[in-house]
Coordinates of C-alpha atoms and ligand atoms in Angstrom, one line a residue:
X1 CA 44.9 -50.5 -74.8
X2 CA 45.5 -50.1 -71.0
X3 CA 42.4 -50.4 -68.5
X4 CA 41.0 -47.4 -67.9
X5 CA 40.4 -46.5 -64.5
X6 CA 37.8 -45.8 -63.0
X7 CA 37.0 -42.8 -60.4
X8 CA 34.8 -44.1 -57.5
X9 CA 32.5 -41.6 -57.1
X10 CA 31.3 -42.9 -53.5
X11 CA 34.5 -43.1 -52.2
X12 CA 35.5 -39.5 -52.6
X13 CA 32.3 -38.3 -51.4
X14 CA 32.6 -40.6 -48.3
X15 CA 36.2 -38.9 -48.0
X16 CA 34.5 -35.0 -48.3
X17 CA 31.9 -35.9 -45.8
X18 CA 34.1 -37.1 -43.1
X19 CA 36.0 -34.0 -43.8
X20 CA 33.1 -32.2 -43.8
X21 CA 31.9 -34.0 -40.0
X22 CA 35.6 -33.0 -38.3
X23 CA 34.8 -29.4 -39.6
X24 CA 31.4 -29.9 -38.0
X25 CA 33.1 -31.2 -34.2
X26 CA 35.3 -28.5 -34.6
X27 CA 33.2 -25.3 -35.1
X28 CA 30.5 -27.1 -32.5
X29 CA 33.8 -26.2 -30.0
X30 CA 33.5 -22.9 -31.5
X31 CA 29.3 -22.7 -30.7
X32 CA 28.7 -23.2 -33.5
X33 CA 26.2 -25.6 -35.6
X34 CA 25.9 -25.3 -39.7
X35 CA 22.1 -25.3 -40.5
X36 CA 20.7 -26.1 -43.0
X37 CA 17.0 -25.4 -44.8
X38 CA 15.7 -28.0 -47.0
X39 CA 12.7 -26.5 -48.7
X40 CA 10.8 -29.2 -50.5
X41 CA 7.6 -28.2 -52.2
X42 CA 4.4 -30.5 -53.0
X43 CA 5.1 -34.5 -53.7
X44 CA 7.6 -34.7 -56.4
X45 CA 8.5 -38.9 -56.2
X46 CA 12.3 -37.9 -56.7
X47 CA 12.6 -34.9 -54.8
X48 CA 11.2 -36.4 -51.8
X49 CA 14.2 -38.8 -52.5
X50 CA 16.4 -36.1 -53.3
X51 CA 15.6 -34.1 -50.2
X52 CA 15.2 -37.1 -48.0
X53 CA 19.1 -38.0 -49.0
X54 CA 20.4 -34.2 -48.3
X55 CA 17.9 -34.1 -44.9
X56 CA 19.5 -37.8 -43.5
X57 CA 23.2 -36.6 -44.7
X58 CA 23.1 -33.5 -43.2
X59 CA 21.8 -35.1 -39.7
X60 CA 24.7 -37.9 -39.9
X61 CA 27.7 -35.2 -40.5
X62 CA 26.2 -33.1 -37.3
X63 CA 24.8 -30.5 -38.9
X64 CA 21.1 -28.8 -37.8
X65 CA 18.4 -29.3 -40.7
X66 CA 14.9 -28.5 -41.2
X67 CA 12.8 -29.8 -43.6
X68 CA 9.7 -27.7 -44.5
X69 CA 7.0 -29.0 -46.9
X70 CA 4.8 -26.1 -48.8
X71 CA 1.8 -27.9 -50.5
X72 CA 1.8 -27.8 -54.0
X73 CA -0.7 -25.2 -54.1
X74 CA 1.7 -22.8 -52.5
X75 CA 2.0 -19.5 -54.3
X76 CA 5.4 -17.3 -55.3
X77 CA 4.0 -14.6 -53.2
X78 CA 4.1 -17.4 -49.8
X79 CA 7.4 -18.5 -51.0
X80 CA 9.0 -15.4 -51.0
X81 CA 7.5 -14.4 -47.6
X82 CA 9.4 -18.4 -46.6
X83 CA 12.6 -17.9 -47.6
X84 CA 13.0 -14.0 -46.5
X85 CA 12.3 -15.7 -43.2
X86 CA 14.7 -18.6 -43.6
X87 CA 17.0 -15.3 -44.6
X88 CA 16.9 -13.9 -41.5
X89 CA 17.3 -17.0 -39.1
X90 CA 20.3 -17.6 -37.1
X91 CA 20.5 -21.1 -36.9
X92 CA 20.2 -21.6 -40.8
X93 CA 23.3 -21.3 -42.7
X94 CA 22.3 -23.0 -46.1
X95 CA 18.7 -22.6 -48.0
X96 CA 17.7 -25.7 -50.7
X97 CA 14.7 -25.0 -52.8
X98 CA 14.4 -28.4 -54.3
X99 CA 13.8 -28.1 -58.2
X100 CA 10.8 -28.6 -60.0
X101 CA 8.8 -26.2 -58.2
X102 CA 4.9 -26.5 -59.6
X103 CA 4.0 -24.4 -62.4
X104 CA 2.4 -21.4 -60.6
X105 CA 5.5 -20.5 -58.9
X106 CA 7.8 -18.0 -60.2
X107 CA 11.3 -20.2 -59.6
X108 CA 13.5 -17.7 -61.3
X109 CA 12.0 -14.8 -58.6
X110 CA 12.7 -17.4 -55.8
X111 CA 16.6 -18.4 -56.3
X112 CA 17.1 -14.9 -56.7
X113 CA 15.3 -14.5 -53.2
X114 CA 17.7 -16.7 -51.6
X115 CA 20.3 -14.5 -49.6
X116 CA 23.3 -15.4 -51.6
X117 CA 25.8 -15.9 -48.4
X118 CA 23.0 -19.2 -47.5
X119 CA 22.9 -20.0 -51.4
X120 CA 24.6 -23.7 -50.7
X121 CA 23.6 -24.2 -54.4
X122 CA 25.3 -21.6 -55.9
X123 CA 22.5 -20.5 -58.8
X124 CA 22.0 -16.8 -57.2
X125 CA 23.3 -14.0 -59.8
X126 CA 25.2 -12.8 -57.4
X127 CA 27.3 -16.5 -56.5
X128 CA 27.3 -16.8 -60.7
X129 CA 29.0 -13.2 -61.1
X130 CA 31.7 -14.2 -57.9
X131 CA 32.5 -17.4 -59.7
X132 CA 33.1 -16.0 -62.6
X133 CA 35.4 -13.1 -61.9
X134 CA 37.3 -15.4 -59.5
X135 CA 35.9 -14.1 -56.0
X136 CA 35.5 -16.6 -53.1
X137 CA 31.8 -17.8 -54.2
X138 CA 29.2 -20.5 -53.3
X139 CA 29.7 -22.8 -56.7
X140 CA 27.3 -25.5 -57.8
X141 CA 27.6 -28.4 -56.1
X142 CA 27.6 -30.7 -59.1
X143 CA 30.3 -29.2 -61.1
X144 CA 32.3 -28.6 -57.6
X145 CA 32.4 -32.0 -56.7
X146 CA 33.3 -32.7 -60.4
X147 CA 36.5 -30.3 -59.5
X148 CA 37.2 -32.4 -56.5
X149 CA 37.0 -35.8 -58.4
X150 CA 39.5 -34.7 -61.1
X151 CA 42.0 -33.4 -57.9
X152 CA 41.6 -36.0 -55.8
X153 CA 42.2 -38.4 -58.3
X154 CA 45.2 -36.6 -59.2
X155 CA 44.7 -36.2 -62.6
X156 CA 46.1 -32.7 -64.2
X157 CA 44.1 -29.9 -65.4
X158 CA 46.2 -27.3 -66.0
X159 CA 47.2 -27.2 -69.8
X160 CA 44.4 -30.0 -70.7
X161 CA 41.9 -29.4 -73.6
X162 CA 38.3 -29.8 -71.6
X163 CA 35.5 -30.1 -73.4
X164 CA 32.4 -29.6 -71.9
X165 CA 29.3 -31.2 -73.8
X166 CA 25.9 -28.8 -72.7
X167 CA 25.4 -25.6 -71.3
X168 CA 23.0 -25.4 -68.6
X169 CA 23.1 -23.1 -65.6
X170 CA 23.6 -26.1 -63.4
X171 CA 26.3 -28.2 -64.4
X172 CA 27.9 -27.3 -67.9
X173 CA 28.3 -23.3 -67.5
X174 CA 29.4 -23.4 -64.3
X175 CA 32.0 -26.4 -65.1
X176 CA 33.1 -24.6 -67.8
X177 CA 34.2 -21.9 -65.3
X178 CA 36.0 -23.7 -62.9
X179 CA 38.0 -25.7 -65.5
X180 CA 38.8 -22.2 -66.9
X181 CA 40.0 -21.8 -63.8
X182 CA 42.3 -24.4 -63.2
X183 CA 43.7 -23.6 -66.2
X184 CA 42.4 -25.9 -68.6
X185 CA 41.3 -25.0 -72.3
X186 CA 37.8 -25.4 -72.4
X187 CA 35.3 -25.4 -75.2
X188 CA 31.5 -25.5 -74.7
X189 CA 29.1 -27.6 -76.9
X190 CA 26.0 -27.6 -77.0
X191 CA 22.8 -28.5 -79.3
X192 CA 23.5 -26.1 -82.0
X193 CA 27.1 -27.3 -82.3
X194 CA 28.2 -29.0 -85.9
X195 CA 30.3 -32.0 -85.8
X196 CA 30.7 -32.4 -82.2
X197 CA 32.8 -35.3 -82.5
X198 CA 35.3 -33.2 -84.1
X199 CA 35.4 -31.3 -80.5
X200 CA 35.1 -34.1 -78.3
X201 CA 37.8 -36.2 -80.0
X202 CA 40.2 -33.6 -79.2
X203 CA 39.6 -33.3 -75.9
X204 CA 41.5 -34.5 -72.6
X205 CA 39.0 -34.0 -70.5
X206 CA 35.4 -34.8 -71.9
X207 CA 32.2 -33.5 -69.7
X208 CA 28.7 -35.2 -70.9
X209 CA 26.3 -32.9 -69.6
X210 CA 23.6 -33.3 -71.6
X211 CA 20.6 -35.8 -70.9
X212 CA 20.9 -37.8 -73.8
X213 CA 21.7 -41.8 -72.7
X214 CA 24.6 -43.3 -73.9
X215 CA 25.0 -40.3 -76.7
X216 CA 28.6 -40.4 -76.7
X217 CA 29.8 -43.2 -78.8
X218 CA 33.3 -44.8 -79.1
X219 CA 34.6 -42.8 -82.1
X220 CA 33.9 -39.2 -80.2
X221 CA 36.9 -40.4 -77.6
X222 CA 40.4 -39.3 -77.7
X223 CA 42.1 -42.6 -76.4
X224 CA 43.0 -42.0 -72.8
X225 CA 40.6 -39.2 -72.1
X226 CA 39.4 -38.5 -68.6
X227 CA 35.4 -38.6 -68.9
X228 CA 33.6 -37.3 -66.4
X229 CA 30.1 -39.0 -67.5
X230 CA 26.8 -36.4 -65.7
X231 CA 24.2 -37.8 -67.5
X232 CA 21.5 -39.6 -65.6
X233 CA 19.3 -41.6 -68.1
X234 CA 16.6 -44.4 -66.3
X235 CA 16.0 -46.9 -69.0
X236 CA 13.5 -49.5 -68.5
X237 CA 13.5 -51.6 -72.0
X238 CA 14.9 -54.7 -72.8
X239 CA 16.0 -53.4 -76.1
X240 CA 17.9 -50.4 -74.7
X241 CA 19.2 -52.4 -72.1
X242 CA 20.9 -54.4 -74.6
X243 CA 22.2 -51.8 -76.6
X244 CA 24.3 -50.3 -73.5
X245 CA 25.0 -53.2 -71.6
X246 CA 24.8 -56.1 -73.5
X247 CA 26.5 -59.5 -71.9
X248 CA 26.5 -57.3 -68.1
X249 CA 25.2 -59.9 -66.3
X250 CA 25.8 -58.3 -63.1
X251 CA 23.8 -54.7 -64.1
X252 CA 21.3 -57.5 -65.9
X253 CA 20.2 -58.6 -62.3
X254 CA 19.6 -55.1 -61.1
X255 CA 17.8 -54.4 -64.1
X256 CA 15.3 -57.6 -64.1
X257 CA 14.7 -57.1 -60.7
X258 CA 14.1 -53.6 -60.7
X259 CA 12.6 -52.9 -64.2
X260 CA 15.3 -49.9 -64.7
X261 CA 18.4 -49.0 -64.4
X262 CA 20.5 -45.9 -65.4
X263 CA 23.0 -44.7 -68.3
X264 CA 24.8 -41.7 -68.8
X265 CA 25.3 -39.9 -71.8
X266 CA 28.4 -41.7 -72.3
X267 CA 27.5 -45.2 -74.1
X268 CA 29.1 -47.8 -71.5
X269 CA 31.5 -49.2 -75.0
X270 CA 33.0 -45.7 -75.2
X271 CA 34.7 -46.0 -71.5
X272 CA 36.6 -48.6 -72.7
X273 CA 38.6 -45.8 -74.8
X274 CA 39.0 -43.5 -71.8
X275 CA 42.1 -43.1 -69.4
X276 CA 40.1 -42.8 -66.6
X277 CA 36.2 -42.1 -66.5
X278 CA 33.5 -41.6 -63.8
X279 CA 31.0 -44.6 -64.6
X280 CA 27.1 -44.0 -63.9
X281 CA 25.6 -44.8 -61.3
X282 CA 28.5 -44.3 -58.3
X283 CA 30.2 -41.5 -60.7
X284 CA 29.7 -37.8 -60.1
X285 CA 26.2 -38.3 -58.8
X286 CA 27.0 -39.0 -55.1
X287 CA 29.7 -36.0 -54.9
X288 CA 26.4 -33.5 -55.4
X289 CA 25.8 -33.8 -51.8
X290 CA 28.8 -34.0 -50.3
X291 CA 29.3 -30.4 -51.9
X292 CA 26.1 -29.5 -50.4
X293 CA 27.4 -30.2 -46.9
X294 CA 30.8 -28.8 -47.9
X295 CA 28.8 -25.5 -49.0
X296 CA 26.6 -25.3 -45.9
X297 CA 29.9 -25.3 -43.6
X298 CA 31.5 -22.8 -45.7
X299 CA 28.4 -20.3 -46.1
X300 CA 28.5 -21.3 -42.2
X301 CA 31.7 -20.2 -41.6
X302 CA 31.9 -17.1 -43.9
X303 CA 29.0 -15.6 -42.7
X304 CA 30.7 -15.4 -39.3
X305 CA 34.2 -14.5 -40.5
X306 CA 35.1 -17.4 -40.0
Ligands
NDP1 P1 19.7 -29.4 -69.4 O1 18.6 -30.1 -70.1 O2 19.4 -28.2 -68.6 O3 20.8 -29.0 -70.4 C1 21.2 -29.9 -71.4 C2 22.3 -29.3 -72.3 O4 22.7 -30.2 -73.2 C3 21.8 -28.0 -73.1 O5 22.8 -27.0 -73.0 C4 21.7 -28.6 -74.5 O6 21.9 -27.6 -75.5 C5 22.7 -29.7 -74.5 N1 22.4 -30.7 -75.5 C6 21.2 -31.4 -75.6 N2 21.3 -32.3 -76.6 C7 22.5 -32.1 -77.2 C8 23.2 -32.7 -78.2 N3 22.6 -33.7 -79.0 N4 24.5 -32.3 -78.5 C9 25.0 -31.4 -77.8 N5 24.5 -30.8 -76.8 C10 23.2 -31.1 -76.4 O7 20.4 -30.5 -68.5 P2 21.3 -30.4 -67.2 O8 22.6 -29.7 -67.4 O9 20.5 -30.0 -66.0 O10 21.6 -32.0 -66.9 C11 22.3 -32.7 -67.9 C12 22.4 -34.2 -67.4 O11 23.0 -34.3 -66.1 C13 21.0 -34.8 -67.2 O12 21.0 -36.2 -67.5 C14 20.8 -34.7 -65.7 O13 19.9 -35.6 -65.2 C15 22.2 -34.8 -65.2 N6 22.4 -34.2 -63.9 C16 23.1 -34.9 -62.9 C17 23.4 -34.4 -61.7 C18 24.1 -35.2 -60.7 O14 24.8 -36.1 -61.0 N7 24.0 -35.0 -59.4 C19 23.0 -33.0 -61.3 C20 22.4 -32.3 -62.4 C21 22.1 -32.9 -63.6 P3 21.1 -26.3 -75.7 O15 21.5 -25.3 -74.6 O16 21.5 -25.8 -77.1 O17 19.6 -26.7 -75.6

């Protein structure tokens, strides 16, 4: 069995953003300055680290950003009157409702608010129906950046049996798409599937999207697979830690020192059977906001015919 190798997650992102910060010098020549509106609603422990990420990239790559912080008591009706004004502001090319929202507000009615040329998340109907019949669209960063990892790497597409393991609107849907378009033959699992190992040991390219640590075991990989590993998983007991990472003495440290640390759905073991495979943390994660900055330059640039 050759190594597998693995796809360095931070490294490509590094390589988007200072793509992203030369687009940003060169449209400032132009008078121009990508904006972008981080809306970020109540005090959510990981959204606030979520947003402050996006808010701190955004400012290093020279584009304009503004947070704004709605208490959690904020209603749909407020929200709606928020974002139709963030829709009609010049300077802001991008709009970010950071997900959860609290319970009283309506977050279906709100993404569809969003005007879908500043939808640098790409979950407006409108973005969804462009991807899908193949028009230039806003796509999810998550999946996009997943896109850019396989390309970048230089690993083919185009012929490969993908199988995508979950079907949310966020990252397996919208994945599935985009491999469809690069010509890949994709098949979607999800729970209701039987025998997914008889799917995923078929396929070329493996997607875990589904939230479940380390649910992928050895036996469900073709040997050689690219697996592109989504899943983010905080464990914090001994026991688990030992049953993914075992005799990691390096991951051991984080782990006693921190009390956690994260798996993906794909148990660590079943790398080992992969051709190439995004490991988790430093995987797909950090290309999410990368995309985002990619996105908010694009809308940017669109929305003046750029
Ligand atoms: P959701 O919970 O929205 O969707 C999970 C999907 O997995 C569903 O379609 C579900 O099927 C399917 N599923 C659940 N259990 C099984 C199973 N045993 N076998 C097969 N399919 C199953 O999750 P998300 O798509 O939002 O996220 C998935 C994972 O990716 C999470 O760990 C999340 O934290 C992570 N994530 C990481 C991101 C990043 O790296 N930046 C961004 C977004 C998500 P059904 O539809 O039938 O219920």
């Amino acid at each position: 069995m050759t190594t597998p190798r693995i796809l360095d997650g931070n490294a490509i992102a590094t390589q988007i953003k200072a793509e992203v910060a030369a687009e940003v010098r060169q449209l400032s020549g132009q008078g121009v300055r990508p904006g972008l509106a981080a809306v970020l609603v109540g005090h959510v422990p990981a959204s606030e680290i979520y947003v402050r990420n996006k808010v701190r990239t955004s400012e290093q790559l020279g584009l304009y950003s503004d947070l704004i912080t709605p208490p959690d008591t904020v209603t749909t009706e407020e929200m709606l009157d928020l974002i139709a004004a963030l829709n009609a502001r010049e300077d802001i090319d991008g709009i970010l409702i950071q997900l959860p929202l609290p319970k009283q507000v309506d977050a279906k009615r709100l993404l569809e608010a969003v005007a879908p040329e500043k939808d640098v998340d790409g979950f407006h109907p409108v973005n969804v129906g462009r991807l899908q019949t193949g028009q230039p669209a806003l796509s999810p960063c998550t999946p996009a950046g997943m896109i850019e990892i396989l390309k970048r790497s230089h690993l083919p597409i185009a012929g490969q049996n993908a199988v995508v393991l979950g079907r949310s609107d966020i990252v397996g849907k919208p994945i599935s798409i985009l491999l469809l378009q690069e010509n890949a033959t994709v098949t979607i699992c999800h729970s209701k599937t039987r025998d997914l190992a008889s799917f995923t040991r078929k396929a070329d390219i493996l997607v875990a999207a589904i939230g479940r640590p380390g649910y992928v075991t050895p036996d469900m990989v073709k040997p050689g697979a690219t697996i592109l590993d989504v899943g983010i998983n905080r464990i914090t007991t001994r026991e688990e830690f030992d049953q993914y990472f075992a005799g990691d003495k390096k991951r051991e440290e984080a782990f006693l020192l921190k009390g956690s640390t994260i798996v993906g759905d794909v148990h660590p073991a079943a790398f080992r059977h992969a051709g190439a495979y995004t490991p988790v943390p430093g995987g797909v994660g950090p290309l999410t906001i990368a995309m985002l900055m990619s996105n908010t330059v694009r809308a940017a640039k669109l929305r003046r015919g750029l």
